[in-house]
Structure formats: C-alpha cells, structure tokens
Amino acid sequence: MAIRPPKYNSQGYTLLEMLAVISIVGIVMGFAAPSLLALNKPLRDGTSQFKGTLSLIRSKAISSNQAYRIRPKFPTKAQYIGEKYPQTPRNFIVEYAANCQVNKYGSATAGSGLPDGWQQASQFDLDLPEAVGIDGNVTVAGSATSDGSDSFTPANGASAINVAYEANLRWSICYDNRGIAYQPVTLNLKDFQGNNKAITSQIEILGIGQLRVTTRDRAGNTISPDPSSGNPIF
C-alpha cells in the first residue's frame, strides 16, 4: 500500500491580510515612537550622571576621612579635536588625597621631583553622553577660569573648531572629609545635539556641599518649575 505524503496548503497571504498586518504594525509604531523619543535625552542623562557622581564622591570623602575631587580628564584642548561635538570637556577623572589643598591642579611643579599627592579612584570616573559637555566658562569661587572660547585650526587640516582655553580645563570640584566643597563651583552642561526642549543645565556646587540645578531652553528661559528642587524638567 502506497503512503501518500501529507498535503500542504500552498495558499499564501491574501492582500487583505497583508494590509491588515501593515495597519496593525503602523498603529503600534505610532504609540511606541513618542516613548522612544523620550528615551533620547542626553542632557537629562548627563545631568543625572554628573549629580550622581558628585553625591558619590562626597559620601566617599566623608566615609574615608579623605578629600575627593573630580576634574577634567584631558588637560589640553588638542585632545578634544576628535570629538563629534565641539564641547570640552565631557570626560572626568576622580582622585583622592589627604585634603583639598594638595596641589590644586593635580601636578607638582616641573622639575621638583615631588608627587602631586593625588591618587586615582578610576572606578568613579565619569564619561558623559557624547552630545553633552561643559559649555563656556566654569566659575570657581566667583571667578571664571577662562574668558570664552578659542578658535583654532587643528594641525591635521580639519576645519577650525571652537574649544575652551586650556585654562578652562584647570579646575576641580573637591569635597573635604566633612563633605564640604572646598570652593563653590558653577558650570553649565549643554546638549550640543539640541533636539530636546532643555538645552543647558546649570549646576551650582555650593560651599556646604549641596547642589542646585537650573535647566534652561534655547532662549535661556528657565523651564524648571522649581530650580532649587534639583529635579528639572527636560
């Protein structure tokens, strides 16, 4: 007795079925798109990361009875040429020492043969999202560390870009063993991508160690209902 192979339905999808599937997919994507866009907020993420790192090293300073600081990772403007956006800086390193007065900028006098007294705490290093960086001057204890941006042409022939003077890379935020900021510091994080309502977050590190965040739009208007709350709208 011959065994017949099973019959398969060779009929494909009808045009009506295909249109129905496409319609359902379109509806689902319509609902999902706003949620996906909401996830792309580099300024919100960068501000949260920066605040979190500051809170972490402040707690670490108190618990270890040492001074902890955060400062720009790269000391020269030439090291920022390859960035996709012309911000400087967005990479930071964390170090600790006996106190905040140990060689303010982290390097001993050339030729002295003396160590700078700071030790790396690389597990706390911070890299902000690519589209976010510190924009303009950083104000330390009431004085700006530089007076703007310097336009120069990189040696590799790339087009001229604006980056901060190297003096603007010579600052740090340091907490002593009581969790008090050695110097009040004010800086601006900017979203260089600029696709969201919030463009900048001004972060103020007060002398007592507290943080104040003010979020502004492209026109410079504050868009946080209560900047002192530390929970700005992005």
Tab-separated table of N, CA, C and O in Angstrom, residues 122-176:
chain	number	residue	atom	x	y	z
A	122	SER	N	39.768	55.411	39.856
A	122	SER	CA	39.243	55.262	38.499
A	122	SER	C	37.873	54.586	38.441
A	122	SER	O	37.161	54.720	37.444
A	123	GLN	N	37.493	53.868	39.503
A	123	GLN	CA	36.184	53.216	39.492
A	123	GLN	C	35.054	54.232	39.519
A	123	GLN	O	33.903	53.906	39.219
A	124	PHE	N	35.379	55.486	39.853
A	124	PHE	CA	34.359	56.531	39.907
A	124	PHE	C	34.452	57.493	38.727
A	124	PHE	O	33.710	58.482	38.689
A	125	ASP	N	35.350	57.243	37.772
A	125	ASP	CA	35.496	58.132	36.614
A	125	ASP	C	34.169	58.262	35.867
A	125	ASP	O	33.339	57.339	35.860
A	126	LEU	N	33.995	59.409	35.219
A	126	LEU	CA	32.721	59.713	34.572
A	126	LEU	C	32.918	60.098	33.117
A	126	LEU	O	33.760	60.932	32.790
A	127	ASP	N	32.136	59.474	32.235
A	127	ASP	CA	32.072	59.843	30.821
A	127	ASP	C	30.627	60.203	30.503
A	127	ASP	O	29.742	59.346	30.554
A	128	LEU	N	30.390	61.460	30.175
A	128	LEU	CA	29.042	61.907	29.862
A	128	LEU	C	28.640	61.429	28.470
A	128	LEU	O	29.489	61.051	27.659
A	129	PRO	N	27.337	61.446	28.146
A	129	PRO	CA	26.900	61.112	26.787
A	129	PRO	C	27.630	61.954	25.757
A	129	PRO	O	28.012	63.103	26.032
A	130	GLU	N	27.811	61.423	24.566
A	130	GLU	CA	28.617	62.086	23.546
A	130	GLU	C	28.134	63.495	23.224
A	130	GLU	O	28.925	64.395	22.958
A	131	ALA	N	26.822	63.714	23.246
A	131	ALA	CA	26.274	65.007	22.855
A	131	ALA	C	26.297	66.036	23.972
A	131	ALA	O	25.867	67.175	23.781
A	132	VAL	N	26.807	65.674	25.142
A	132	VAL	CA	26.779	66.569	26.304
A	132	VAL	C	28.191	66.910	26.745
A	132	VAL	O	29.067	66.048	26.797
A	133	GLY	N	28.412	68.166	27.067
A	133	GLY	CA	29.702	68.593	27.576
A	133	GLY	C	29.572	69.913	28.286
A	133	GLY	O	28.512	70.555	28.249
A	134	ILE	N	30.639	70.335	28.948
A	134	ILE	CA	30.633	71.616	29.642
A	134	ILE	C	30.804	72.737	28.627
A	134	ILE	O	31.722	72.718	27.815
A	135	ASP	N	29.916	73.693	28.688
A	135	ASP	CA	29.911	74.777	27.708
A	135	ASP	C	30.347	76.081	28.365
A	135	ASP	O	29.839	76.461	29.415
A	136	GLY	N	31.295	76.772	27.763
A	136	GLY	CA	31.719	78.067	28.255
A	136	GLY	C	32.562	77.992	29.507
A	136	GLY	O	33.229	77.001	29.780
A	137	ASN	N	32.518	79.066	30.277
A	137	ASN	CA	33.363	79.186	31.443
A	137	ASN	C	32.863	78.357	32.617
A	137	ASN	O	31.665	78.168	32.784
A	138	VAL	N	33.798	77.915	33.415
A	138	VAL	CA	33.490	77.300	34.691
A	138	VAL	C	33.862	78.315	35.760
A	138	VAL	O	34.996	78.797	35.798
A	139	THR	N	32.910	78.665	36.613
A	139	THR	CA	33.160	79.678	37.632
A	139	THR	C	33.538	79.003	38.939
A	139	THR	O	32.793	78.171	39.454
A	140	VAL	N	34.699	79.347	39.453
A	140	VAL	CA	35.193	78.786	40.704
A	140	VAL	C	35.306	79.907	41.722
A	140	VAL	O	36.063	80.861	41.525
A	141	ALA	N	34.526	79.813	42.791
A	141	ALA	CA	34.558	80.805	43.878
A	141	ALA	C	34.434	82.233	43.351
A	141	ALA	O	35.175	83.120	43.745
A	142	GLY	N	33.511	82.420	42.389
A	142	GLY	CA	33.221	83.763	41.911
A	142	GLY	C	34.049	84.241	40.748
A	142	GLY	O	33.791	85.318	40.210
A	143	SER	N	35.055	83.487	40.308
A	143	SER	CA	35.897	83.909	39.192
A	143	SER	C	35.883	82.870	38.088
A	143	SER	O	36.054	81.682	38.351
A	144	ALA	N	35.684	83.319	36.859
A	144	ALA	CA	35.699	82.399	35.727
A	144	ALA	C	37.127	81.931	35.472
A	144	ALA	O	38.080	82.697	35.620
A	145	THR	N	37.269	80.674	35.078
A	145	THR	CA	38.601	80.142	34.824
A	145	THR	C	39.116	80.526	33.453
A	145	THR	O	40.278	80.338	33.150
A	146	SER	N	38.252	81.001	32.574
A	146	SER	CA	38.708	81.483	31.271
A	146	SER	C	37.719	82.508	30.760
A	146	SER	O	36.703	82.771	31.379
A	147	ASP	N	38.014	83.111	29.632
A	147	ASP	CA	37.155	84.183	29.139
A	147	ASP	C	36.495	83.815	27.814
A	147	ASP	O	36.243	84.668	26.976
A	148	GLY	N	36.216	82.562	27.610
A	148	GLY	CA	35.475	82.207	26.410
A	148	GLY	C	36.083	81.061	25.647
A	148	GLY	O	36.659	80.165	26.218
A	149	SER	N	35.944	81.107	24.354
A	149	SER	CA	36.422	80.017	23.522
A	149	SER	C	37.510	80.492	22.579
A	149	SER	O	37.587	81.670	22.239
A	150	ASP	N	38.339	79.563	22.159
A	150	ASP	CA	39.478	79.881	21.318
A	150	ASP	C	39.294	79.180	19.980
A	150	ASP	O	39.154	77.968	19.929
A	151	SER	N	39.256	79.931	18.902
A	151	SER	CA	39.098	79.341	17.581
A	151	SER	C	40.473	79.037	17.005
A	151	SER	O	41.323	79.911	16.922
A	152	PHE	N	40.691	77.801	16.636
A	152	PHE	CA	41.978	77.437	16.047
A	152	PHE	C	41.781	76.332	15.030
A	152	PHE	O	40.765	75.646	15.014
A	153	THR	N	42.747	76.169	14.164
A	153	THR	CA	42.678	75.133	13.137
A	153	THR	C	43.577	73.968	13.538
A	153	THR	O	44.776	74.151	13.733
A	154	PRO	N	43.014	72.774	13.670
A	154	PRO	CA	43.822	71.615	14.048
A	154	PRO	C	44.926	71.351	13.038
A	154	PRO	O	44.809	71.662	11.847
A	155	ALA	N	46.014	70.763	13.511
A	155	ALA	CA	47.171	70.508	12.659
A	155	ALA	C	46.873	69.512	11.550
A	155	ALA	O	47.540	69.494	10.526
A	156	ASN	N	45.843	68.668	11.738
A	156	ASN	CA	45.534	67.656	10.732
A	156	ASN	C	44.762	68.207	9.542
A	156	ASN	O	44.346	67.463	8.660
A	157	GLY	N	44.563	69.524	9.512
A	157	GLY	CA	43.903	70.128	8.366
A	157	GLY	C	42.396	70.183	8.466
A	157	GLY	O	41.727	70.663	7.552
A	158	ALA	N	41.840	69.690	9.573
A	158	ALA	CA	40.391	69.750	9.742
A	158	ALA	C	39.944	71.201	9.873
A	158	ALA	O	40.754	72.093	10.132
A	159	SER	N	38.664	71.434	9.686
A	159	SER	CA	38.165	72.795	9.775
A	159	SER	C	38.298	73.321	11.196
A	159	SER	O	38.344	72.559	12.160
A	160	ALA	N	38.371	74.633	11.330
A	160	ALA	CA	38.544	75.248	12.646
A	160	ALA	C	37.356	74.941	13.538
A	160	ALA	O	36.205	74.878	13.084
A	161	ILE	N	37.618	74.720	14.807
A	161	ILE	CA	36.562	74.470	15.783
A	161	ILE	C	36.802	75.363	16.990
A	161	ILE	O	37.893	75.873	17.204
A	162	ASN	N	35.753	75.589	17.760
A	162	ASN	CA	35.869	76.394	18.960
A	162	ASN	C	35.926	75.487	20.173
A	162	ASN	O	35.040	74.667	20.380
A	163	VAL	N	36.959	75.616	20.954
A	163	VAL	CA	37.053	74.885	22.207
A	163	VAL	C	37.514	75.847	23.275
A	163	VAL	O	38.052	76.915	22.982
A	164	ALA	N	37.299	75.502	24.526
A	164	ALA	CA	37.668	76.395	25.614
A	164	ALA	C	39.173	76.515	25.707
A	164	ALA	O	39.915	75.624	25.311
A	165	TYR	N	39.631	77.633	26.237
A	165	TYR	CA	41.049	77.775	26.518
A	165	TYR	C	41.482	76.668	27.475
A	165	TYR	O	40.689	76.140	28.241
A	166	GLU	N	42.751	76.335	27.432
A	166	GLU	CA	43.233	75.289	28.324
A	166	GLU	C	43.056	75.667	29.784
A	166	GLU	O	42.930	74.805	30.647
A	167	ALA	N	42.996	76.955	30.070
A	167	ALA	CA	42.741	77.375	31.455
A	167	ALA	C	41.398	76.867	31.947
A	167	ALA	O	41.191	76.647	33.131
A	168	ASN	N	40.469	76.672	31.014
A	168	ASN	CA	39.139	76.190	31.390
A	168	ASN	C	39.146	74.707	31.719
A	168	ASN	O	38.127	74.148	32.101
A	169	LEU	N	40.275	74.050	31.526
A	169	LEU	CA	40.398	72.641	31.876
A	169	LEU	C	41.130	72.473	33.199
A	169	LEU	O	41.398	71.350	33.624
A	170	ARG	N	41.449	73.582	33.839
A	170	ARG	CA	42.262	73.540	35.045
A	170	ARG	C	41.418	73.851	36.280
A	170	ARG	O	41.674	74.790	37.012
A	171	TRP	N	40.420	73.055	36.497
A	171	TRP	CA	39.569	73.240	37.658
A	171	TRP	C	39.212	71.875	38.226
A	171	TRP	O	39.379	70.841	37.587
A	172	SER	N	38.712	71.890	39.442
A	172	SER	CA	38.250	70.650	40.051
A	172	SER	C	37.150	70.971	41.044
A	172	SER	O	37.017	72.113	41.509
A	173	ILE	N	36.339	69.980	41.343
A	173	ILE	CA	35.342	70.071	42.409
A	173	ILE	C	35.809	69.122	43.499
A	173	ILE	O	35.897	67.910	43.282
A	174	CYS	N	36.141	69.685	44.646
A	174	CYS	CA	36.734	68.888	45.715
A	174	CYS	C	35.884	68.956	46.978
A	174	CYS	O	35.432	70.037	47.376
A	175	TYR	N	35.658	67.804	47.596
A	175	TYR	CA	34.965	67.715	48.874
A	175	TYR	C	35.963	67.273	49.941
A	175	TYR	O	36.718	66.316	49.742
A	176	ASP	N	35.944	67.973	51.083
A	176	ASP	CA	36.836	67.579	52.165
A	176	ASP	C	36.217	66.446	52.976
A	176	ASP	O	35.145	65.931	52.631
